[in-house]
mmCIF file of N, CA, C and O in Angstrom:
data_model
loop_
_atom_site.group_PDB
_atom_site.id
_atom_site.type_symbol
_atom_site.label_atom_id
_atom_site.label_comp_id
_atom_site.label_asym_id
_atom_site.label_seq_id
_atom_site.Cartn_x
_atom_site.Cartn_y
_atom_site.Cartn_z
ATOM 1 N N UNK D 30 -36.783 -49.962 -33.315
ATOM 2 C CA UNK D 30 -36.691 -50.807 -34.449
ATOM 3 C C UNK D 30 -35.239 -51.154 -34.775
ATOM 4 O O UNK D 30 -34.910 -52.334 -34.769
ATOM 5 N N UNK D 31 -34.466 -50.128 -35.139
ATOM 6 C CA UNK D 31 -33.084 -50.421 -35.501
ATOM 7 C C UNK D 31 -32.145 -50.387 -34.302
ATOM 8 O O UNK D 31 -31.006 -50.768 -34.416
ATOM 9 N N UNK D 32 -32.668 -49.884 -33.199
ATOM 10 C CA UNK D 32 -31.811 -49.749 -32.016
ATOM 11 C C UNK D 32 -32.083 -50.930 -31.105
ATOM 12 O O UNK D 32 -33.219 -51.184 -30.727
ATOM 13 N N UNK D 33 -31.015 -51.616 -30.763
ATOM 14 C CA UNK D 33 -31.187 -52.736 -29.845
ATOM 15 C C UNK D 33 -31.057 -52.234 -28.417
ATOM 16 O O UNK D 33 -30.402 -51.232 -28.148
ATOM 17 N N UNK D 34 -31.646 -52.922 -27.533
ATOM 18 C CA UNK D 34 -31.589 -52.515 -26.140
ATOM 19 C C UNK D 34 -30.235 -52.891 -25.563
ATOM 20 O O UNK D 34 -29.703 -53.969 -25.836
ATOM 21 N N UNK D 35 -29.669 -51.974 -24.743
ATOM 22 C CA UNK D 35 -28.393 -52.230 -24.086
ATOM 23 C C UNK D 35 -28.651 -52.317 -22.587
ATOM 24 O O UNK D 35 -29.394 -51.523 -22.034
ATOM 25 N N UNK D 36 -28.072 -53.289 -21.974
ATOM 26 C CA UNK D 36 -28.230 -53.458 -20.537
ATOM 27 C C UNK D 36 -26.897 -53.144 -19.849
ATOM 28 O O UNK D 36 -25.842 -53.613 -20.284
ATOM 29 N N UNK D 37 -27.003 -52.352 -18.790
ATOM 30 C CA UNK D 37 -25.795 -51.994 -18.052
ATOM 31 C C UNK D 37 -25.414 -53.135 -17.127
ATOM 32 O O UNK D 37 -26.261 -53.770 -16.543
ATOM 33 N N UNK D 38 -24.160 -53.372 -17.034
ATOM 34 C CA UNK D 38 -23.707 -54.368 -16.094
ATOM 35 C C UNK D 38 -22.643 -53.750 -15.199
ATOM 36 O O UNK D 38 -21.999 -52.768 -15.549
ATOM 37 N N UNK D 39 -22.479 -54.283 -14.066
ATOM 38 C CA UNK D 39 -21.540 -53.742 -13.087
ATOM 39 C C UNK D 39 -20.111 -53.910 -13.598
ATOM 40 O O UNK D 39 -19.752 -54.953 -14.125
ATOM 41 N N UNK D 40 -19.320 -52.854 -13.437
ATOM 42 C CA UNK D 40 -17.919 -52.910 -13.858
ATOM 43 C C UNK D 40 -17.138 -53.730 -12.846
ATOM 44 O O UNK D 40 -17.441 -53.721 -11.656
ATOM 45 N N UNK D 41 -16.133 -54.438 -13.313
ATOM 46 C CA UNK D 41 -15.333 -55.212 -12.358
ATOM 47 C C UNK D 41 -14.587 -54.257 -11.426
ATOM 48 O O UNK D 41 -14.232 -53.143 -11.794
ATOM 49 N N UNK D 42 -14.387 -54.696 -10.218
ATOM 50 C CA UNK D 42 -13.709 -53.857 -9.215
ATOM 51 C C UNK D 42 -12.269 -53.589 -9.652
ATOM 52 O O UNK D 42 -11.574 -54.489 -10.125
ATOM 53 N N UNK D 43 -11.852 -52.324 -9.504
ATOM 54 C CA UNK D 43 -10.484 -51.952 -9.866
ATOM 55 C C UNK D 43 -9.524 -52.513 -8.826
ATOM 56 O O UNK D 43 -9.845 -52.564 -7.641
ATOM 57 N N UNK D 44 -8.349 -52.923 -9.258
ATOM 58 C CA UNK D 44 -7.386 -53.429 -8.276
ATOM 59 C C UNK D 44 -6.970 -52.295 -7.337
ATOM 60 O O UNK D 44 -6.832 -51.146 -7.738
ATOM 61 N N UNK D 45 -6.807 -52.610 -6.090
ATOM 62 C CA UNK D 45 -6.455 -51.596 -5.087
ATOM 63 C C UNK D 45 -5.052 -51.065 -5.365
ATOM 64 O O UNK D 45 -4.116 -51.832 -5.565
ATOM 65 N N UNK D 46 -4.958 -49.743 -5.402
ATOM 66 C CA UNK D 46 -3.660 -49.114 -5.635
ATOM 67 C C UNK D 46 -2.843 -49.204 -4.352
ATOM 68 O O UNK D 46 -3.373 -49.043 -3.267
ATOM 69 N N UNK D 47 -1.572 -49.484 -4.493
ATOM 70 C CA UNK D 47 -0.753 -49.542 -3.265
ATOM 71 C C UNK D 47 -0.668 -48.158 -2.628
ATOM 72 O O UNK D 47 -0.610 -47.137 -3.315
ATOM 73 N N UNK D 48 -0.691 -48.128 -1.328
ATOM 74 C CA UNK D 48 -0.605 -46.858 -0.593
ATOM 75 C C UNK D 48 0.754 -46.228 -0.864
ATOM 76 O O UNK D 48 1.779 -46.888 -0.751
ATOM 77 N N UNK D 49 0.755 -44.949 -1.211
ATOM 78 C CA UNK D 49 2.028 -44.292 -1.433
ATOM 79 C C UNK D 49 2.634 -43.925 -0.077
ATOM 80 O O UNK D 49 1.938 -43.747 0.910
ATOM 81 N N UNK D 50 3.930 -43.815 -0.052
ATOM 82 C CA UNK D 50 4.637 -43.539 1.204
ATOM 83 C C UNK D 50 4.229 -42.185 1.768
ATOM 84 O O UNK D 50 4.056 -42.028 2.961
ATOM 85 N N UNK D 51 4.067 -41.197 0.901
ATOM 86 C CA UNK D 51 3.750 -39.852 1.364
ATOM 87 C C UNK D 51 2.256 -39.606 1.469
ATOM 88 O O UNK D 51 1.843 -38.602 2.038
ATOM 89 N N UNK D 52 1.439 -40.423 0.918
ATOM 90 C CA UNK D 52 0.001 -40.212 0.954
ATOM 91 C C UNK D 52 -0.364 -38.970 0.166
ATOM 92 O O UNK D 52 0.097 -38.757 -0.943
ATOM 93 N N UNK D 53 -1.194 -38.121 0.742
ATOM 94 C CA UNK D 53 -1.610 -36.908 0.036
ATOM 95 C C UNK D 53 -0.495 -35.866 0.018
ATOM 96 O O UNK D 53 -0.522 -34.934 -0.771
ATOM 97 N N UNK D 54 0.498 -36.033 0.886
ATOM 98 C CA UNK D 54 1.621 -35.091 0.904
ATOM 99 C C UNK D 54 2.441 -35.197 -0.381
ATOM 100 O O UNK D 54 3.032 -34.217 -0.831
ATOM 101 N N UNK D 55 2.448 -36.363 -0.992
ATOM 102 C CA UNK D 55 3.204 -36.567 -2.219
ATOM 103 C C UNK D 55 2.745 -35.662 -3.341
ATOM 104 O O UNK D 55 3.551 -35.196 -4.144
ATOM 105 N N UNK D 56 1.455 -35.382 -3.401
ATOM 106 C CA UNK D 56 0.965 -34.492 -4.450
ATOM 107 C C UNK D 56 1.214 -33.026 -4.105
ATOM 108 O O UNK D 56 1.264 -32.186 -4.984
ATOM 109 N N UNK D 57 1.369 -32.741 -2.827
ATOM 110 C CA UNK D 57 1.620 -31.357 -2.398
ATOM 111 C C UNK D 57 3.105 -31.026 -2.328
ATOM 112 O O UNK D 57 3.482 -29.872 -2.238
ATOM 113 N N UNK D 58 3.954 -32.032 -2.370
ATOM 114 C CA UNK D 58 5.392 -31.834 -2.207
ATOM 115 C C UNK D 58 6.003 -30.875 -3.231
ATOM 116 O O UNK D 58 6.766 -29.980 -2.845
ATOM 117 N N UNK D 59 5.708 -30.977 -4.515
ATOM 118 C CA UNK D 59 6.289 -30.010 -5.459
ATOM 119 C C UNK D 59 5.880 -28.570 -5.169
ATOM 120 O O UNK D 59 6.696 -27.656 -5.283
ATOM 121 N N UNK D 60 4.650 -28.367 -4.764
ATOM 122 C CA UNK D 60 4.183 -27.024 -4.434
ATOM 123 C C UNK D 60 4.908 -26.479 -3.208
ATOM 124 O O UNK D 60 5.334 -25.323 -3.183
ATOM 125 N N UNK D 61 5.089 -27.317 -2.198
ATOM 126 C CA UNK D 61 5.815 -26.896 -0.994
ATOM 127 C C UNK D 61 7.272 -26.582 -1.319
ATOM 128 O O UNK D 61 7.827 -25.603 -0.813
ATOM 129 N N UNK D 62 7.883 -27.399 -2.168
ATOM 130 C CA UNK D 62 9.273 -27.144 -2.555
ATOM 131 C C UNK D 62 9.407 -25.827 -3.309
ATOM 132 O O UNK D 62 10.396 -25.103 -3.137
ATOM 133 N N UNK D 63 8.422 -25.491 -4.137
ATOM 134 C CA UNK D 63 8.458 -24.214 -4.856
ATOM 135 C C UNK D 63 8.436 -23.042 -3.879
ATOM 136 O O UNK D 63 9.169 -22.066 -4.043
ATOM 137 N N UNK D 64 7.595 -23.108 -2.850
ATOM 138 C CA UNK D 64 7.534 -22.027 -1.874
ATOM 139 C C UNK D 64 8.820 -21.905 -1.075
ATOM 140 O O UNK D 64 9.281 -20.803 -0.781
ATOM 141 N N UNK D 65 9.433 -23.021 -0.733
ATOM 142 C CA UNK D 65 10.693 -22.983 0.011
ATOM 143 C C UNK D 65 11.785 -22.344 -0.845
ATOM 144 O O UNK D 65 12.530 -21.470 -0.375
ATOM 145 N N UNK D 66 11.883 -22.745 -2.107
ATOM 146 C CA UNK D 66 12.884 -22.167 -3.010
ATOM 147 C C UNK D 66 12.613 -20.683 -3.217
ATOM 148 O O UNK D 66 13.536 -19.860 -3.187
ATOM 149 N N UNK D 67 11.361 -20.314 -3.412
ATOM 150 C CA UNK D 67 10.993 -18.908 -3.590
ATOM 151 C C UNK D 67 11.396 -18.078 -2.374
ATOM 152 O O UNK D 67 11.911 -16.975 -2.516
ATOM 153 N N UNK D 68 11.194 -18.619 -1.188
ATOM 154 C CA UNK D 68 11.553 -17.893 0.029
ATOM 155 C C UNK D 68 13.059 -17.638 0.087
ATOM 156 O O UNK D 68 13.494 -16.521 0.343
ATOM 157 N N UNK D 69 13.857 -18.678 -0.139
ATOM 158 C CA UNK D 69 15.304 -18.521 0.001
ATOM 159 C C UNK D 69 15.949 -17.782 -1.166
ATOM 160 O O UNK D 69 17.009 -17.186 -1.008
ATOM 161 N N UNK D 70 15.337 -17.793 -2.339
ATOM 162 C CA UNK D 70 15.943 -17.152 -3.502
ATOM 163 C C UNK D 70 15.497 -15.702 -3.645
ATOM 164 O O UNK D 70 16.288 -14.850 -4.044
ATOM 165 N N UNK D 71 14.235 -15.395 -3.307
ATOM 166 C CA UNK D 71 13.728 -14.050 -3.560
ATOM 167 C C UNK D 71 13.357 -13.278 -2.294
ATOM 168 O O UNK D 71 13.772 -12.140 -2.126
ATOM 169 N N UNK D 72 12.575 -13.856 -1.437
ATOM 170 C CA UNK D 72 11.998 -13.104 -0.318
ATOM 171 C C UNK D 72 13.042 -12.782 0.748
ATOM 172 O O UNK D 72 13.152 -11.643 1.188
ATOM 173 N N UNK D 73 13.820 -13.759 1.155
ATOM 174 C CA UNK D 73 14.789 -13.544 2.225
ATOM 175 C C UNK D 73 15.867 -12.519 1.858
ATOM 176 O O UNK D 73 16.153 -11.615 2.645
ATOM 177 N N UNK D 74 16.486 -12.591 0.661
ATOM 178 C CA UNK D 74 17.481 -11.563 0.311
ATOM 179 C C UNK D 74 16.875 -10.158 0.227
ATOM 180 O O UNK D 74 17.513 -9.180 0.604
ATOM 181 N N UNK D 75 15.630 -10.057 -0.272
ATOM 182 C CA UNK D 75 14.985 -8.743 -0.356
ATOM 183 C C UNK D 75 14.751 -8.171 1.031
ATOM 184 O O UNK D 75 14.955 -6.980 1.270
ATOM 185 N N UNK D 76 14.330 -8.997 1.972
ATOM 186 C CA UNK D 76 14.115 -8.529 3.345
ATOM 187 C C UNK D 76 15.432 -8.081 3.974
ATOM 188 O O UNK D 76 15.477 -7.089 4.701
ATOM 189 N N UNK D 77 16.513 -8.786 3.662
ATOM 190 C CA UNK D 77 17.833 -8.423 4.183
ATOM 191 C C UNK D 77 18.270 -7.066 3.638
ATOM 192 O O UNK D 77 18.787 -6.218 4.374
ATOM 193 N N UNK D 78 18.057 -6.833 2.322
ATOM 194 C CA UNK D 78 18.410 -5.541 1.728
ATOM 195 C C UNK D 78 17.601 -4.408 2.342
ATOM 196 O O UNK D 78 18.129 -3.320 2.589
ATOM 197 N N UNK D 79 16.306 -4.643 2.563
ATOM 198 C CA UNK D 79 15.460 -3.612 3.160
ATOM 199 C C UNK D 79 15.922 -3.278 4.570
ATOM 200 O O UNK D 79 15.938 -2.108 4.966
ATOM 201 N N UNK D 80 16.303 -4.284 5.312
ATOM 202 C CA UNK D 80 16.777 -4.070 6.683
ATOM 203 C C UNK D 80 18.078 -3.259 6.689
ATOM 204 O O UNK D 80 18.242 -2.333 7.487
ATOM 205 N N UNK D 81 19.010 -3.587 5.781
ATOM 206 C CA UNK D 81 20.267 -2.843 5.685
ATOM 207 C C UNK D 81 20.019 -1.394 5.263
ATOM 208 O O UNK D 81 20.655 -0.472 5.780
ATOM 209 N N UNK D 82 19.090 -1.164 4.323
ATOM 210 C CA UNK D 82 18.783 0.184 3.851
ATOM 211 C C UNK D 82 18.169 1.007 4.978
ATOM 212 O O UNK D 82 18.522 2.172 5.166
ATOM 213 N N UNK D 83 17.285 0.409 5.759
ATOM 214 C CA UNK D 83 16.663 1.130 6.876
ATOM 215 C C UNK D 83 17.706 1.496 7.922
ATOM 216 O O UNK D 83 17.703 2.603 8.451
ATOM 217 N N UNK D 84 18.635 0.581 8.204
ATOM 218 C CA UNK D 84 19.699 0.868 9.165
ATOM 219 C C UNK D 84 20.587 2.007 8.660
ATOM 220 O O UNK D 84 21.002 2.876 9.441
ATOM 221 N N UNK D 85 20.877 2.026 7.349
ATOM 222 C CA UNK D 85 21.702 3.092 6.773
ATOM 223 C C UNK D 85 20.991 4.438 6.893
ATOM 224 O O UNK D 85 21.597 5.441 7.254
ATOM 225 N N UNK D 86 19.691 4.459 6.604
ATOM 226 C CA UNK D 86 18.924 5.703 6.660
ATOM 227 C C UNK D 86 18.827 6.222 8.097
ATOM 228 O O UNK D 86 18.915 7.421 8.345
ATOM 229 N N UNK D 87 18.640 5.309 9.043
ATOM 230 C CA UNK D 87 18.549 5.714 10.446
ATOM 231 C C UNK D 87 19.881 6.247 10.975
ATOM 232 O O UNK D 87 19.909 7.038 11.910
ATOM 233 N N UNK D 88 20.992 5.803 10.388
ATOM 234 C CA UNK D 88 22.318 6.213 10.850
ATOM 235 C C UNK D 88 22.837 7.476 10.154
ATOM 236 O O UNK D 88 23.967 7.885 10.408
ATOM 237 N N UNK D 89 22.037 8.092 9.273
ATOM 238 C CA UNK D 89 22.484 9.316 8.593
ATOM 239 C C UNK D 89 22.790 10.417 9.598
ATOM 240 O O UNK D 89 22.072 10.587 10.586
ATOM 241 N N UNK D 90 23.853 11.157 9.328
ATOM 242 C CA UNK D 90 24.248 12.277 10.188
ATOM 243 C C UNK D 90 24.573 13.478 9.315
ATOM 244 O O UNK D 90 24.849 13.343 8.121
ATOM 245 N N UNK D 91 24.565 14.632 9.941
ATOM 246 C CA UNK D 91 24.941 15.850 9.230
ATOM 247 C C UNK D 91 26.406 15.731 8.811
ATOM 248 O O UNK D 91 27.254 15.314 9.586
ATOM 249 N N UNK D 92 26.685 16.055 7.552
ATOM 250 C CA UNK D 92 28.052 15.976 7.032
ATOM 251 C C UNK D 92 28.332 14.704 6.243
ATOM 252 O O UNK D 92 29.365 14.613 5.585
ATOM 253 N N UNK D 93 27.453 13.722 6.294
ATOM 254 C CA UNK D 93 27.653 12.503 5.510
ATOM 255 C C UNK D 93 27.531 12.816 4.019
ATOM 256 O O UNK D 93 26.729 13.641 3.607
ATOM 257 N N UNK D 94 28.321 12.145 3.230
ATOM 258 C CA UNK D 94 28.256 12.298 1.787
ATOM 259 C C UNK D 94 27.407 11.159 1.241
ATOM 260 O O UNK D 94 27.672 9.990 1.527
ATOM 261 N N UNK D 95 26.368 11.519 0.463
ATOM 262 C CA UNK D 95 25.371 10.532 0.045
ATOM 263 C C UNK D 95 25.116 10.605 -1.455
ATOM 264 O O UNK D 95 25.405 11.606 -2.097
ATOM 265 N N UNK D 96 24.543 9.514 -1.973
ATOM 266 C CA UNK D 96 24.043 9.470 -3.339
ATOM 267 C C UNK D 96 22.529 9.385 -3.226
ATOM 268 O O UNK D 96 21.997 8.544 -2.512
ATOM 269 N N UNK D 97 21.841 10.279 -3.933
ATOM 270 C CA UNK D 97 20.377 10.318 -3.913
ATOM 271 C C UNK D 97 19.864 9.491 -5.091
ATOM 272 O O UNK D 97 20.590 9.253 -6.059
ATOM 273 N N UNK D 98 18.619 9.053 -5.031
ATOM 274 C CA UNK D 98 18.011 8.172 -6.025
ATOM 275 C C UNK D 98 18.216 8.586 -7.463
ATOM 276 O O UNK D 98 18.376 7.751 -8.335
ATOM 277 N N UNK D 99 18.237 9.854 -7.769
ATOM 278 C CA UNK D 99 18.414 10.309 -9.146
ATOM 279 C C UNK D 99 19.860 10.331 -9.592
ATOM 280 O O UNK D 99 20.157 10.683 -10.728
ATOM 281 N N UNK D 100 20.783 9.969 -8.697
ATOM 282 C CA UNK D 100 22.191 9.953 -9.050
ATOM 283 C C UNK D 100 22.950 11.169 -8.567
ATOM 284 O O UNK D 100 24.143 11.292 -8.817
ATOM 285 N N UNK D 101 22.258 12.098 -7.897
ATOM 286 C CA UNK D 101 22.932 13.283 -7.376
ATOM 287 C C UNK D 101 23.804 12.913 -6.188
ATOM 288 O O UNK D 101 23.420 12.112 -5.342
ATOM 289 N N UNK D 102 24.979 13.527 -6.134
ATOM 290 C CA UNK D 102 25.894 13.318 -5.020
ATOM 291 C C UNK D 102 25.953 14.613 -4.234
ATOM 292 O O UNK D 102 26.050 15.698 -4.818
ATOM 293 N N UNK D 103 25.892 14.497 -2.930
ATOM 294 C CA UNK D 103 25.940 15.693 -2.107
ATOM 295 C C UNK D 103 26.270 15.368 -0.667
ATOM 296 O O UNK D 103 26.498 14.224 -0.290
ATOM 297 N N UNK D 104 26.270 16.432 0.145
ATOM 298 C CA UNK D 104 26.581 16.319 1.569
ATOM 299 C C UNK D 104 25.334 16.668 2.367
ATOM 300 O O UNK D 104 24.647 17.635 2.047
ATOM 301 N N UNK D 105 25.020 15.887 3.378
ATOM 302 C CA UNK D 105 23.837 16.133 4.203
ATOM 303 C C UNK D 105 24.052 17.422 4.984
ATOM 304 O O UNK D 105 25.023 17.556 5.735
ATOM 305 N N UNK D 106 23.131 18.387 4.794
ATOM 306 C CA UNK D 106 23.231 19.670 5.483
ATOM 307 C C UNK D 106 22.314 19.708 6.703
ATOM 308 O O UNK D 106 22.701 20.197 7.761
ATOM 309 N N UNK D 107 21.094 19.222 6.564
ATOM 310 C CA UNK D 107 20.132 19.201 7.666
ATOM 311 C C UNK D 107 19.371 17.887 7.608
ATOM 312 O O UNK D 107 19.154 17.326 6.537
ATOM 313 N N UNK D 108 18.962 17.425 8.772
ATOM 314 C CA UNK D 108 18.162 16.211 8.859
ATOM 315 C C UNK D 108 16.823 16.535 9.494
ATOM 316 O O UNK D 108 16.767 17.234 10.501
ATOM 317 N N UNK D 109 15.782 16.017 8.898
ATOM 318 C CA UNK D 109 14.456 16.133 9.472
ATOM 319 C C UNK D 109 13.891 14.752 9.740
ATOM 320 O O UNK D 109 14.572 13.744 9.568
ATOM 321 N N UNK D 110 12.624 14.728 10.160
ATOM 322 C CA UNK D 110 11.977 13.445 10.437
ATOM 323 C C UNK D 110 11.903 12.579 9.178
ATOM 324 O O UNK D 110 12.260 11.414 9.199
ATOM 325 N N UNK D 111 11.452 13.169 8.079
ATOM 326 C CA UNK D 111 11.339 12.403 6.837
ATOM 327 C C UNK D 111 12.025 13.086 5.657
ATOM 328 O O UNK D 111 12.061 12.547 4.568
ATOM 329 N N UNK D 112 12.562 14.288 5.889
ATOM 330 C CA UNK D 112 13.203 15.061 4.823
ATOM 331 C C UNK D 112 14.683 15.262 5.161
ATOM 332 O O UNK D 112 15.047 15.489 6.309
ATOM 333 N N UNK D 113 15.521 15.183 4.138
ATOM 334 C CA UNK D 113 16.957 15.431 4.275
ATOM 335 C C UNK D 113 17.312 16.569 3.331
ATOM 336 O O UNK D 113 16.912 16.578 2.174
ATOM 337 N N UNK D 114 18.048 17.545 3.820
ATOM 338 C CA UNK D 114 18.554 18.641 2.984
ATOM 339 C C UNK D 114 19.963 18.244 2.544
ATOM 340 O O UNK D 114 20.838 18.040 3.370
ATOM 341 N N UNK D 115 20.143 18.139 1.237
ATOM 342 C CA UNK D 115 21.433 17.722 0.687
ATOM 343 C C UNK D 115 22.032 18.894 -0.072
ATOM 344 O O UNK D 115 21.401 19.468 -0.963
ATOM 345 N N UNK D 116 23.264 19.235 0.277
ATOM 346 C CA UNK D 116 23.981 20.313 -0.405
ATOM 347 C C UNK D 116 24.732 19.703 -1.589
ATOM 348 O O UNK D 116 25.650 18.909 -1.414
ATOM 349 N N UNK D 117 24.303 20.071 -2.809
ATOM 350 C CA UNK D 117 24.910 19.503 -4.014
ATOM 351 C C UNK D 117 26.013 20.392 -4.578
ATOM 352 O O UNK D 117 26.844 19.926 -5.353
ATOM 353 N N UNK D 118 26.008 21.657 -4.215
ATOM 354 C CA UNK D 118 27.073 22.602 -4.569
ATOM 355 C C UNK D 118 27.086 23.640 -3.466
ATOM 356 O O UNK D 118 26.164 23.718 -2.664
ATOM 357 N N UNK D 119 28.113 24.463 -3.434
ATOM 358 C CA UNK D 119 28.168 25.443 -2.352
ATOM 359 C C UNK D 119 26.994 26.418 -2.496
ATOM 360 O O UNK D 119 26.809 27.057 -3.530
ATOM 361 N N UNK D 120 26.163 26.463 -1.458
ATOM 362 C CA UNK D 120 25.005 27.345 -1.454
ATOM 363 C C UNK D 120 23.765 26.761 -2.121
ATOM 364 O O UNK D 120 22.737 27.422 -2.169
ATOM 365 N N UNK D 121 23.846 25.559 -2.661
ATOM 366 C CA UNK D 121 22.695 24.947 -3.330
ATOM 367 C C UNK D 121 22.271 23.702 -2.540
ATOM 368 O O UNK D 121 23.024 22.739 -2.440
ATOM 369 N N UNK D 122 21.071 23.789 -1.966
ATOM 370 C CA UNK D 122 20.545 22.657 -1.198
ATOM 371 C C UNK D 122 19.271 22.147 -1.843
ATOM 372 O O UNK D 122 18.467 22.930 -2.345
ATOM 373 N N UNK D 123 19.109 20.845 -1.835
ATOM 374 C CA UNK D 123 17.859 20.250 -2.289
ATOM 375 C C UNK D 123 17.255 19.463 -1.124
ATOM 376 O O UNK D 123 17.973 19.011 -0.237
ATOM 377 N N UNK D 124 15.935 19.359 -1.158
ATOM 378 C CA UNK D 124 15.246 18.574 -0.139
ATOM 379 C C UNK D 124 14.813 17.262 -0.770
ATOM 380 O O UNK D 124 14.200 17.255 -1.835
ATOM 381 N N UNK D 125 15.145 16.165 -0.123
ATOM 382 C CA UNK D 125 14.740 14.847 -0.603
ATOM 383 C C UNK D 125 14.195 14.044 0.577
ATOM 384 O O UNK D 125 14.477 14.346 1.724
ATOM 385 N N UNK D 126 13.409 13.041 0.256
ATOM 386 C CA UNK D 126 12.935 12.147 1.300
ATOM 387 C C UNK D 126 14.087 11.272 1.770
ATOM 388 O O UNK D 126 14.980 10.941 0.994
ATOM 389 N N UNK D 127 14.034 10.892 3.033
ATOM 390 C CA UNK D 127 15.093 10.034 3.565
ATOM 391 C C UNK D 127 15.221 8.742 2.776
ATOM 392 O O UNK D 127 16.315 8.249 2.544
ATOM 393 N N UNK D 128 14.092 8.182 2.362
ATOM 394 C CA UNK D 128 14.127 6.896 1.665
ATOM 395 C C UNK D 128 14.769 6.980 0.285
ATOM 396 O O UNK D 128 15.121 5.951 -0.291
ATOM 397 N N UNK D 129 14.935 8.185 -0.257
ATOM 398 C CA UNK D 129 15.555 8.306 -1.582
ATOM 399 C C UNK D 129 17.079 8.299 -1.514
ATOM 400 O O UNK D 129 17.730 8.278 -2.560
ATOM 401 N N UNK D 130 17.643 8.293 -0.315
ATOM 402 C CA UNK D 130 19.093 8.176 -0.184
ATOM 403 C C UNK D 130 19.463 6.724 -0.481
ATOM 404 O O UNK D 130 18.979 5.796 0.160
ATOM 405 N N UNK D 131 20.307 6.532 -1.488
ATOM 406 C CA UNK D 131 20.631 5.194 -1.955
ATOM 407 C C UNK D 131 21.888 4.655 -1.287
ATOM 408 O O UNK D 131 21.962 3.476 -0.947
ATOM 409 N N UNK D 132 22.879 5.522 -1.092
ATOM 410 C CA UNK D 132 24.168 5.049 -0.616
ATOM 411 C C UNK D 132 24.855 6.151 0.171
ATOM 412 O O UNK D 132 24.736 7.330 -0.155
ATOM 413 N N UNK D 133 25.579 5.773 1.205
ATOM 414 C CA UNK D 133 26.438 6.702 1.935
ATOM 415 C C UNK D 133 27.858 6.468 1.440
ATOM 416 O O UNK D 133 28.359 5.341 1.456
ATOM 417 N N UNK D 134 28.491 7.539 0.966
ATOM 418 C CA UNK D 134 29.832 7.446 0.390
ATOM 419 C C UNK D 134 30.883 7.607 1.477
ATOM 420 O O UNK D 134 30.626 8.217 2.524
ATOM 421 N N UNK D 135 32.104 7.132 1.235
ATOM 422 C CA UNK D 135 33.195 7.365 2.193
ATOM 423 C C UNK D 135 33.527 8.858 2.258
ATOM 424 O O UNK D 135 33.344 9.586 1.286
ATOM 425 N N UNK D 136 34.012 9.290 3.387
ATOM 426 C CA UNK D 136 34.387 10.700 3.576
ATOM 427 C C UNK D 136 35.451 11.093 2.558
ATOM 428 O O UNK D 136 36.348 10.333 2.232
ATOM 429 N N UNK D 137 35.314 12.312 2.012
ATOM 430 C CA UNK D 137 36.279 12.829 1.061
ATOM 431 C C UNK D 137 35.942 12.535 -0.395
ATOM 432 O O UNK D 137 36.670 12.959 -1.288
ATOM 433 N N UNK D 138 34.860 11.829 -0.654
ATOM 434 C CA UNK D 138 34.487 11.520 -2.034
ATOM 435 C C UNK D 138 33.923 12.747 -2.732
ATOM 436 O O UNK D 138 34.240 13.024 -3.874
ATOM 437 N N UNK D 139 33.089 13.490 -2.017
ATOM 438 C CA UNK D 139 32.454 14.685 -2.573
ATOM 439 C C UNK D 139 33.262 15.893 -2.193
ATOM 440 O O UNK D 139 33.521 16.147 -1.033
ATOM 441 N N UNK D 140 33.692 16.692 -3.186
ATOM 442 C CA UNK D 140 34.512 17.876 -2.883
ATOM 443 C C UNK D 140 33.815 19.118 -3.297
ATOM 444 O O UNK D 140 33.104 19.235 -4.181
#
């Protein structure tokens, strides 16, 4: 009664969009750039630090002066496969994991 009938009609054809130079790559480009920046800013330097730390740990020798993760300074007394005995005072040795050695100090630092 109060509602009139509505008839659907075909919509006019949309004008063709010009082809973009990059095509679908254009929408993916910002995402790809984010991954490239992330790799060079975060991932690559971290991998380099890990490689240097592993080389330092593998090169440990008896008598080296080291800093352990908790800040203790001592001299390597014994080396094991995964454990290092560090002498922190005369007659006092602690056992730590090799990976907890943070830094090798120059000779003569620890007295």
